[in-house]
Amino acid sequence: MSKRSVADLKVGERATIQSFNNQLMSLKLLEMGCLPGAEVCLSGKAPLGDPICLNVSGYCLAMRKSEAATILIENVE
Amino acid sequence: MVLIIIHSTLFIFTLKTSPVIALIGNPNAGKSSLFNQLTGLRQKTGNFPGVTVDKKSGTWPIDAQTVATIVDFPGIYSIYPKSLDEQIVTDILANPAHPDYPDVSIVVVDAANLHRNLLLFTQVADLGGPVILALNMLDVARQQAKEINAVRLAMRLGVPVVRINARTGEGLDLLKKAVLGQLEEPTLPGKLFFDPAEEIPELIEETKVQYQLETNYLALQYLIQHDGFSFLNRSQQVGLDTLIHNYQFNEQTFQAGETITRYKRIATIAAEVVTNQRAANQPTWSQKLDRYLLHPVWGYAIFGFILLLIFQAIFAWAQPFMDGIDSGVAWLNGQLKESLPPGPLTDLLTDGILAGIGGILVFIPQIAFLFLLVALLEESGYMSRVMVIMDRIMRKFGLNGRSVVPLISGVACAVPAIMATRSIGTRRDRLITILVTPLMSCSARLPIYTILIALVVPSRRILGLFNLQGLALMALYLLGLVSALVAAYILKLFLRTQERGYFIMELPTFKLPRWNHVGLTVWESVRSFVWEAGRVILAISIVLWVLASYGPGDSMDRAEARAKQQHAALATDQLQNIIASDRLEASYAGQFGHFIEPAIRPLGYDWKIGIALLSSFAAREVFVGTMSTIYSIGSGADDSDITIRERLRQEKNPITGGPMYTPALAWSLLIFYVFAMMCMSTLAATQRETKSWKWPTVQLVYMMALAYGSAFITYQLLH
């Protein structure tokens, strides 16, 4: 089974960032505070389900689904 | 005592009298508020030397001897730029020889988002210049039950930390003291926050020696960013490439590692300085509001309603003000004609200059309303939501969520809109946005739309709410928008790319607009519209008046004699009108108009409109001024207090004898101006931004072809 990514989250679901699968995109995401180990929560989706809104370290980040798919996650216990 | 005196004399000698102070910070950290607080009305917008990035700078009197120049840099999240706009910051901070290189950098930090803001702060500090941390938005942090110990933060970072409130201006005195302190005797952090030499000592050392650099972090920036550094020459850049190759240095991996390390160290500091008592994950009211604004149905409904409101404001609410200005100018014109001795100079002043300028002044209320509402949307944070809900749709057309801001700004003016495309990180998305933005109806088209719509669309209410003229205006704007999207879609098919587009954006929390900001924006835009457009119009009005008042040889006198002969039986004022019109036709301008008439006849235009078309080639807004001038000259002298709208209504078609401005002609003209690329400044902006002559040429040709074709079809169908 392939790893879950932020793109697979449901609205309101929480997860912890584990790693990235695209280095160029990870540089941008890291700087915006998406760090491995950080807890994220999918706070909402734009109409048509894309882009998505992600709560990370206290603020809201909008990104496309294709970008969200580069953030691999593990579930929060 | 003696010591103090020596100290202060030294101080006078060593302190620069006009130091440069940079404002750096994350977007939405309150940088612009602080800038306005410090500079007030002593600010100006210019360009950074060599590039066309907007540079906002202003003066700040710090004490009796020192007047600092404050430079407001574009908002960035890190020292590694994501777009052209952001590149300028590192380009200057890494180059001490740059005229805007700061003597002190003030990094504005949003206390409510401390971690992310400190990332940028530590990078700027590591570059080596004196820095001050201005801790802003403490009130917002407090609302989230976060308290920040500024003294401890200052100790941990080793730099002055000043608590400020950029909205109210609290703490500015302390900031002043801190700046003076840093100018006089800089407090620098003892060691680098992140030292690249810990991991790649030899490479950093060799770079520092080869390029005579002082700090390790600057050396790292040379290695990673040299392609974007405009101050390095080709061989210096190749030299850095060689170094990277020799040491097998992987920039991306290193940069990712740097960010993670910095955040780790920031987390340690934050744990010491922040007390956080917030109950876990209560949705804030901003998030609650977003549920509606990003809702599949409500989101678009609200956006549509806001757009409708903007158009109603432009058309209906601005009307009383416009009528006032309109009749004011007409009254002044009449007064001047009565009180001044008749002669060519009086004619030039009234029919030439005042008629042209009056045609522009009338549109101040509409432009002010438009900029007011756009500024409110930007200020409140709603514009970011619009980008999110529009991204998916924009992407279909080869654009980007971020293209929304240029497109909406394009409604005001295409030049700043094209400059605003710099925030789009993807090259192809940006190019397409630049090419289609001028299809959005800018404020210069508004005068043309307004006059022509008023001629052919009745002012009636439908459904008791909407003015029919307002709806017609909205339809024209929508036509502009739809054609921009279609053009983007077609361009997307031609411009293929390997580059991966992206859209990552912070959604700022909603804020009450800062009224002084909004006021400044409106004032600036109205001022520049009147001033920039006014100058062109003044010049063209004078030239046009001369061309319309004189003809080759005695052609105009002969035309008058002929008219007198043919229409001897008519009453005096009718005769006057015919004479004036025939004289105009015989003038240089008239002959010019006749010369191009065959080309524009299929669109329904006559030689008078031809003159206006030609003169508005440099700038659309000239059209109305030209029409005013032509019809002032073309009508008799007695009806000088009639407005331009009335004159157009009275204009007769010499062939049919009916009104000249039939719906077919008016709509053909309207459609022509929706599409036509008639603005030198926009073409110049495209040339600057794309750094090529190819794209402005493409833009000019496709838009002109579109304008001619559509106007032709419109006229032939309605005719």
mmCIF file of C-alpha atoms in Angstrom, chain B residues 452-600:
data_model
loop_
_atom_site.group_PDB
_atom_site.id
_atom_site.type_symbol
_atom_site.label_atom_id
_atom_site.label_comp_id
_atom_site.label_asym_id
_atom_site.label_seq_id
_atom_site.Cartn_x
_atom_site.Cartn_y
_atom_site.Cartn_z
ATOM 1 C CA LEU B 452 -21.448 55.568 -24.983
ATOM 2 C CA ILE B 453 -23.659 53.507 -22.687
ATOM 3 C CA ALA B 454 -25.440 56.650 -21.528
ATOM 4 C CA LEU B 455 -26.127 57.419 -25.197
ATOM 5 C CA VAL B 456 -27.750 54.142 -26.138
ATOM 6 C CA VAL B 457 -28.886 52.368 -22.958
ATOM 7 C CA PRO B 458 -31.866 53.880 -21.134
ATOM 8 C CA SER B 459 -31.379 54.655 -17.450
ATOM 9 C CA ARG B 460 -34.070 52.395 -16.055
ATOM 10 C CA ARG B 461 -34.336 50.140 -13.060
ATOM 11 C CA ILE B 462 -35.078 46.497 -13.496
ATOM 12 C CA LEU B 463 -36.246 44.279 -10.651
ATOM 13 C CA GLY B 464 -36.348 47.505 -8.665
ATOM 14 C CA LEU B 465 -32.691 47.083 -7.790
ATOM 15 C CA PHE B 466 -30.314 47.216 -10.702
ATOM 16 C CA ASN B 467 -29.764 50.078 -13.048
ATOM 17 C CA LEU B 468 -29.876 48.943 -16.666
ATOM 18 C CA GLN B 469 -26.842 51.057 -17.483
ATOM 19 C CA GLY B 470 -24.966 49.485 -14.591
ATOM 20 C CA LEU B 471 -25.803 46.043 -15.963
ATOM 21 C CA ALA B 472 -24.627 47.024 -19.459
ATOM 22 C CA LEU B 473 -21.373 48.201 -17.944
ATOM 23 C CA MET B 474 -21.010 44.936 -16.065
ATOM 24 C CA ALA B 475 -21.628 43.023 -19.276
ATOM 25 C CA LEU B 476 -18.721 44.832 -20.945
ATOM 26 C CA TYR B 477 -16.452 44.038 -18.024
ATOM 27 C CA LEU B 478 -17.546 40.409 -18.152
ATOM 28 C CA LEU B 479 -16.820 40.348 -21.871
ATOM 29 C CA GLY B 480 -13.302 41.547 -21.070
ATOM 30 C CA LEU B 481 -12.906 38.855 -18.425
ATOM 31 C CA VAL B 482 -14.240 36.054 -20.604
ATOM 32 C CA SER B 483 -12.033 37.064 -23.519
ATOM 33 C CA ALA B 484 -9.013 37.182 -21.170
ATOM 34 C CA LEU B 485 -9.766 33.606 -20.092
ATOM 35 C CA VAL B 486 -10.286 32.379 -23.640
ATOM 36 C CA ALA B 487 -7.091 34.091 -24.791
ATOM 37 C CA ALA B 488 -5.243 32.468 -21.879
ATOM 38 C CA TYR B 489 -6.596 29.080 -22.871
ATOM 39 C CA ILE B 490 -5.411 29.501 -26.454
ATOM 40 C CA LEU B 491 -1.998 30.756 -25.309
ATOM 41 C CA LYS B 492 -1.722 27.720 -23.024
ATOM 42 C CA LEU B 493 -1.942 25.494 -26.088
ATOM 43 C CA PHE B 494 0.973 27.309 -27.718
ATOM 44 C CA LEU B 495 3.234 27.715 -24.715
ATOM 45 C CA ARG B 496 4.286 24.295 -23.548
ATOM 46 C CA THR B 497 6.501 23.924 -20.530
ATOM 47 C CA GLN B 498 8.294 21.372 -18.386
ATOM 48 C CA GLU B 499 8.136 23.609 -15.357
ATOM 49 C CA ARG B 500 5.852 22.474 -12.581
ATOM 50 C CA GLY B 501 3.347 25.117 -11.606
ATOM 51 C CA TYR B 502 2.551 25.555 -7.947
ATOM 52 C CA PHE B 503 0.290 27.431 -5.604
ATOM 53 C CA ILE B 504 1.190 27.562 -1.942
ATOM 54 C CA MET B 505 -0.127 30.507 -0.047
ATOM 55 C CA GLU B 506 -0.776 31.584 3.500
ATOM 56 C CA LEU B 507 -4.367 32.518 4.235
ATOM 57 C CA PRO B 508 -4.072 35.559 6.473
ATOM 58 C CA THR B 509 -6.590 36.014 9.261
ATOM 59 C CA PHE B 510 -9.302 38.548 8.592
ATOM 60 C CA LYS B 511 -8.504 42.037 9.724
ATOM 61 C CA LEU B 512 -10.342 45.298 9.883
ATOM 62 C CA PRO B 513 -9.039 47.505 7.069
ATOM 63 C CA ARG B 514 -6.572 50.173 8.097
ATOM 64 C CA TRP B 515 -8.368 53.259 6.900
ATOM 65 C CA ASN B 516 -5.251 55.366 6.512
ATOM 66 C CA HIS B 517 -3.845 52.673 4.172
ATOM 67 C CA VAL B 518 -6.996 52.592 2.154
ATOM 68 C CA GLY B 519 -7.039 56.381 2.029
ATOM 69 C CA LEU B 520 -3.423 56.517 0.860
ATOM 70 C CA THR B 521 -4.046 53.934 -1.856
ATOM 71 C CA VAL B 522 -7.059 55.799 -3.199
ATOM 72 C CA TRP B 523 -5.250 59.140 -3.050
ATOM 73 C CA GLU B 524 -2.177 57.724 -4.833
ATOM 74 C CA SER B 525 -4.183 56.152 -7.633
ATOM 75 C CA VAL B 526 -6.367 59.178 -8.264
ATOM 76 C CA ARG B 527 -3.355 61.461 -8.166
ATOM 77 C CA SER B 528 -1.366 59.368 -10.608
ATOM 78 C CA PHE B 529 -4.372 58.943 -12.908
ATOM 79 C CA VAL B 530 -4.985 62.679 -13.066
ATOM 80 C CA TRP B 531 -1.315 63.525 -13.257
ATOM 81 C CA GLU B 532 -0.073 60.842 -15.669
ATOM 82 C CA ALA B 533 -3.137 60.797 -17.876
ATOM 83 C CA GLY B 534 -3.606 64.533 -17.485
ATOM 84 C CA ARG B 535 -0.195 65.352 -18.936
ATOM 85 C CA VAL B 536 -0.679 63.167 -22.006
ATOM 86 C CA ILE B 537 -4.152 64.523 -22.517
ATOM 87 C CA LEU B 538 -3.033 68.101 -22.125
ATOM 88 C CA ALA B 539 -0.318 67.624 -24.734
ATOM 89 C CA ILE B 540 -2.574 65.777 -27.164
ATOM 90 C CA SER B 541 -5.400 68.274 -26.639
ATOM 91 C CA ILE B 542 -3.136 71.155 -27.625
ATOM 92 C CA VAL B 543 -1.719 69.377 -30.663
ATOM 93 C CA LEU B 544 -5.175 68.286 -31.709
ATOM 94 C CA TRP B 545 -6.618 71.754 -31.258
ATOM 95 C CA VAL B 546 -3.887 73.150 -33.519
ATOM 96 C CA LEU B 547 -4.460 70.440 -36.121
ATOM 97 C CA ALA B 548 -8.203 70.990 -35.988
ATOM 98 C CA SER B 549 -8.015 74.784 -36.106
ATOM 99 C CA TYR B 550 -5.623 75.128 -39.021
ATOM 100 C CA GLY B 551 -5.611 73.568 -42.456
ATOM 101 C CA PRO B 552 -3.293 73.437 -45.422
ATOM 102 C CA GLY B 553 -3.212 76.795 -47.276
ATOM 103 C CA ASP B 554 -6.566 78.602 -47.221
ATOM 104 C CA SER B 555 -8.609 75.366 -47.418
ATOM 105 C CA MET B 556 -10.576 76.196 -44.271
ATOM 106 C CA ASP B 557 -11.534 79.683 -45.453
ATOM 107 C CA ARG B 558 -12.600 78.279 -48.797
ATOM 108 C CA ALA B 559 -14.748 75.688 -47.002
ATOM 109 C CA GLU B 560 -16.397 78.483 -45.004
ATOM 110 C CA ALA B 561 -17.092 80.565 -48.128
ATOM 111 C CA ARG B 562 -18.593 77.531 -49.842
ATOM 112 C CA ALA B 563 -20.834 76.792 -46.861
ATOM 113 C CA LYS B 564 -22.050 80.401 -46.753
ATOM 114 C CA GLN B 565 -22.879 80.267 -50.435
ATOM 115 C CA GLN B 566 -24.718 76.944 -50.324
ATOM 116 C CA HIS B 567 -26.708 77.538 -47.137
ATOM 117 C CA ALA B 568 -27.316 81.282 -47.404
ATOM 118 C CA ALA B 569 -31.010 80.812 -46.635
ATOM 119 C CA LEU B 570 -30.460 79.197 -43.200
ATOM 120 C CA ALA B 571 -30.824 80.907 -39.824
ATOM 121 C CA THR B 572 -27.622 82.288 -38.301
ATOM 122 C CA ASP B 573 -26.921 79.633 -35.636
ATOM 123 C CA GLN B 574 -27.658 76.749 -37.958
ATOM 124 C CA LEU B 575 -25.348 78.324 -40.484
ATOM 125 C CA GLN B 576 -22.713 78.765 -37.756
ATOM 126 C CA ASN B 577 -22.854 75.044 -36.995
ATOM 127 C CA ILE B 578 -22.468 74.045 -40.618
ATOM 128 C CA ILE B 579 -19.607 76.458 -41.114
ATOM 129 C CA ALA B 580 -17.800 75.174 -38.022
ATOM 130 C CA SER B 581 -18.246 71.579 -39.111
ATOM 131 C CA ASP B 582 -17.061 72.250 -42.660
ATOM 132 C CA ARG B 583 -14.057 74.160 -41.410
ATOM 133 C CA LEU B 584 -13.104 71.207 -39.193
ATOM 134 C CA GLU B 585 -13.433 68.868 -42.114
ATOM 135 C CA ALA B 586 -11.009 71.024 -44.121
ATOM 136 C CA SER B 587 -8.435 71.224 -41.310
ATOM 137 C CA TYR B 588 -5.332 69.051 -40.975
ATOM 138 C CA ALA B 589 -7.084 66.834 -38.436
ATOM 139 C CA GLY B 590 -10.130 66.521 -40.679
ATOM 140 C CA GLN B 591 -8.042 65.525 -43.670
ATOM 141 C CA PHE B 592 -6.227 63.017 -41.519
ATOM 142 C CA GLY B 593 -9.531 61.561 -40.425
ATOM 143 C CA HIS B 594 -10.712 61.352 -44.013
ATOM 144 C CA PHE B 595 -7.517 59.592 -44.955
ATOM 145 C CA ILE B 596 -8.189 56.654 -42.608
ATOM 146 C CA GLU B 597 -11.965 56.668 -43.060
ATOM 147 C CA PRO B 598 -11.987 53.837 -45.646
ATOM 148 C CA ALA B 599 -10.322 51.511 -43.147
ATOM 149 C CA ILE B 600 -12.812 52.160 -40.367
#
